[in-house]
Amino acid sequence: MSDTIVEGWELVVGLEVHTELATETKIFCSCPNRFGDEPNTNVCPVCLGLPGSLPVLNRQVVELAIRLGEAVHCDVRPSIFHRKNYFYPDMPKDYQVSQYDQPINVGGHLELPSGYRVGITRAHLEEDTGKSTHLGGDAGGRIHGSEYSLVDYNRAGVPLLEIVSEPDIRTVEQARDYVGELRAILVATGVSDAKMEEGSMRVDANVSVRRTGDTAFGTRCEIKNLNSVRSLGRAIEYEARRQIDLLEAGERVRQETRHWDEGDGRTHTLRTKEDADDYRYFPEPDLVPLAPTDQWLASARASLPALPAQRRAILAEASDRGVADPGVVSAVDRGLDQLAMEAIVAGGDPARVLVHIEHNLSGDGATVRPVRLAALTRMEVEGKLTATQAKAVLADVLAAGGDADPVAIAAAKGFEAMDTGALETAVDAAIAADPVAWDKFLGGDDKVAGAFVGPVMKATKGKADGKAVNALLRARRDATR
Amino acid sequence: MPDRISAGDAAHVAVLARLALTADELERYTGQLAGVLEHFADIDALDLDGVEPMTQPYPLTNVLREDVVGDCLDRDEVLAQAPAAEAGRFRVPVILGDEG
Amino acid sequence: MSAVDIAAAVRSGQRSAIDVVEEHLARIAERDGELHAFNLVLADDARAAAAVVDDQVAAGEDPGPLAGVPIALKDNLCTRGIPTTCSSRILEGWRPPYTATVVDRVVAAGAVVVGKTNLDEFAMGSSTENSAFGPTRNPHDPTRVPGGSSGGSAAAVAAGFSPLALGSDTGGSIRQPAALCGVVGMKPTYGAVSRYGLVAFASSLDQIGPLAETVTDAATLYDVIAGYDPLDSTSIPGPLRAVLPSLGEGVDGLRIGIVTEMRPGIDPDVLARVDAAADALTAAGAKVDEVSVPAVVYGLTAYYLIAPAEASSNLARYDGVRYGLRVDAPDTARMNAATRAAGFGDEVKRRIMLGTYALSAGYYDAYYGKALKVRRLIAADFERAYTQFDLLLAPTTPSVAFLLGAKVDDPFAMYMNDVCTIPSPLAGHPAISVPFGTGAEGLPVGVQLLAPPLEEARMFRGARVLEEAVR
């Protein structure tokens, strides 16, 4: 897809990701941090905000926040909590405990598979709200048109990390990649299971546009209710076009929050309240400041597994490719880079290893032993197997449990490389058999080559190498010019 | 010290605080608050440059608890206190305005 | 009988806890109709609890240092299954599903809860006239206020309904009613006593403390309730020094400073008692002098910006959704507003308005932000004073108990009652009010000792000396 939504305009996107932390208990109390239980059974005086209750911070919440901060190269700082005051029935205290101007993580970055770097402004801790369901009327579960609502506080007090990116994203693809990469990091570090469809990762997009070449930012709108990476992409595209249309018509973009409607494929103004929210932030008096020691930071840093960007770099170097190479990206994305590395170390051909991983192995390709994969690729580069033959051998290796000898399997299947003379005979026979197609091919229609490849394969019982057949066809054609 | 609190300010504050005040109450409170705030002008005389705000009287840091599940409340006991409940949840009238 | 004497008699089997509780319930029945110290008398529960204590004694077990001692609890302390109203319509009939830590501790020490006492609504007030259920009357003169906000607790002790009571103090709400009712009342160092289960008014100021007839009783109760609680993040970690063991050690050699700034605006009869207290301390071997703590004059302003600001946030949860009063309306926002309008009294609404305003956009720096800085100045001035002095001496209140209705129309005049008690909670310091004779109309006067953080033991020693001097 082209980088620009509309010629002459530039897209500017910042993403705010809220992710539920993978702890046993809630952020300020010992209720289980668990999804799917009977309503209002995982509650206590603290997370219900009963009169007289007080919060106590969960150590593991801090550990995970530090881990994420270290993973995205943030400055992990002393921090305090603030109260964000507003009324809403799913808020037990009618204020949310969050972090305001002294958050735990500040100033990091995240590297996309393409190598493009997106800045991270901050990542801070806060508590989640309860969940309300809307009933009655004809609203079908949506708030507008409903008659009443029911509130479940099981989710109230679940720990959240809000990760805010710089407005560095310029394409829909970058937006998708950012979410994908962030998710991979959250999962790899054990910070969150980050499932958008289940709500343990929620993404809001801040979208604005400006004329190409402008340095000032345009007015932005916040888009909410994005339930999948696909919705994210569609919503950004729609919103960008909406804003461009307004601006081209000489109108202004109004700064507001908009709701993405998956059904009609548009963003809509959320019904605005009479008064803008004034959250009256002030430091939370019931909690004391957080000042993680250098030791804690160092130990969190040391506990980090190799992260996707790092793994791509390592595999890229070992296979002599770029970090954005599709084979490299695919291997890391699907957790098969370890296999790739070991196969390469065992003497496998890096290029062929990556091709097999990208195209011929699914997630359970981990069951193939690296030495076997390495041996297979060696046969290919030594000319003993064609690509097509190697694919078939690999499938058999997998079927046999992953530890079978590819040499033996190839022999059993009767695979051996074709000698050039036999190949030329088969190709010439195929040409002779279809003069109409040959004419077209001579005329420059390359697509018709398939008419010959098929018969050649048949005649050679699959031993021919498709690439070699095509090369011969072209050589014959060139010879006639 | 900022200007005297106006009736408009007070009305706005009442909305923020979800207090439905009668016109009478609003007028009375505005007057009383203005009077109280006037007394507070005494702190304007102080030089507070470089003074750190004090949010907590006793300095503690890093008070944490272990991530271990504890007891929850009995739902029946909790919902027995609810003004309205249905299907194990708290029931409220329609919520106007956007989702939080 | 004092609490200490009762506990000794019950523990030794000399007296039964049932006998003790019946005696106190009888007094309550006779006079609380007039005084209204209690929102709720728990006669049957008290009898059952006393029976448990007697069973323990009979079985050779020790019920604890408060064995069989009746205790009254301010009605902003959560008691599971028992209405906890904060003297507000918005919590009328609310039964918490849990109990405050301090209540667990006193019960574990053998005390017998006889009832929940009246207070100014949500602890906002200095006379208990802001209660939604009617005022409490001063036992010394029922036409007068008992003080507030712990007026019910102070009156209960003064009227002999229970030797002990728990109250809460945010700007003086234990000490001021203690002074007006002629009993001992004390506010601990912030963090010394757990706030878990205390319905919050102003989180960075609130503390729970004892009220009693005698200093020894107050000290005994303090030692039971004080100490780290993992359920309160602001609770001071580690063991705290008990105050009872050193209670009789006197004040010989202690340097005691009379706070200069806490004299103007104080009635002459009250000042006279403070001066007499100074003499008594001198006679007991202390070196008494004047000391200036300049920033305390800004205490009222700082307090009446910080406390309402925190309160406006703490009281937001009363929205008719999960518990308490609900006034129906077509939508939730209007339900919240109608519920709060009907459920809160005037003073509470006023403070919520004031606090919301002080925090609001454009005003935070001028009001709340500034008040937090003034607070630091006050703490610093106290710190400086304590480099030269071990304890400070001051009046508790500007006057003796005033007539019911005398100050209800002028909020600021009411706020002026707290001028001597406000600075300590701002700094987080402990302070105690000790009855020290009488003033105008023969009404009780209390004098205040202030101490540095965690020097309760020293402070109680001084209080004991004062108590002896007027015996």
CSV table of C-alpha atoms in Angstrom, one decimal, chain A residues 21 23 25-31 33 55-59 61 81 97 125-128 156-160, chain B residues 65:
chain,number,residue,atom,x,y,z
A,21,LEU,CA,-0.6,-6.6,33.9
A,23,THR,CA,-0.3,-10.4,38.2
A,25,THR,CA,-3.8,-10.0,42.4
A,26,LYS,CA,-5.1,-6.5,41.7
A,27,ILE,CA,-3.0,-3.4,42.0
A,28,PHE,CA,-4.1,-2.2,45.5
A,29,CYS,CA,-5.7,-5.3,47.1
A,30,SER,CA,-5.4,-9.1,47.2
A,31,CYS,CA,-8.4,-9.9,45.1
A,33,ASN,CA,-6.8,-10.6,38.9
A,55,PRO,CA,-4.9,1.0,48.9
A,56,VAL,CA,-1.6,-1.0,49.3
A,57,LEU,CA,0.5,-1.3,46.1
A,58,ASN,CA,1.3,-4.8,44.7
A,59,ARG,CA,5.0,-5.4,44.4
A,61,VAL,CA,2.9,-4.6,39.6
A,81,PHE,CA,0.4,8.4,42.3
A,97,VAL,CA,-5.7,6.3,41.1
A,125,LEU,CA,0.6,2.7,36.2
A,126,GLU,CA,-3.1,3.1,37.0
A,127,GLU,CA,-6.1,1.0,38.2
A,128,ASP,CA,-8.8,-0.3,35.9
A,156,ALA,CA,-12.0,-2.6,39.2
A,157,GLY,CA,-8.5,-2.4,40.5
A,158,VAL,CA,-6.9,-4.6,37.9
A,159,PRO,CA,-3.4,-3.1,37.3
A,160,LEU,CA,-2.9,-1.3,34.0
B,65,ARG,CA,2.6,-6.0,49.5
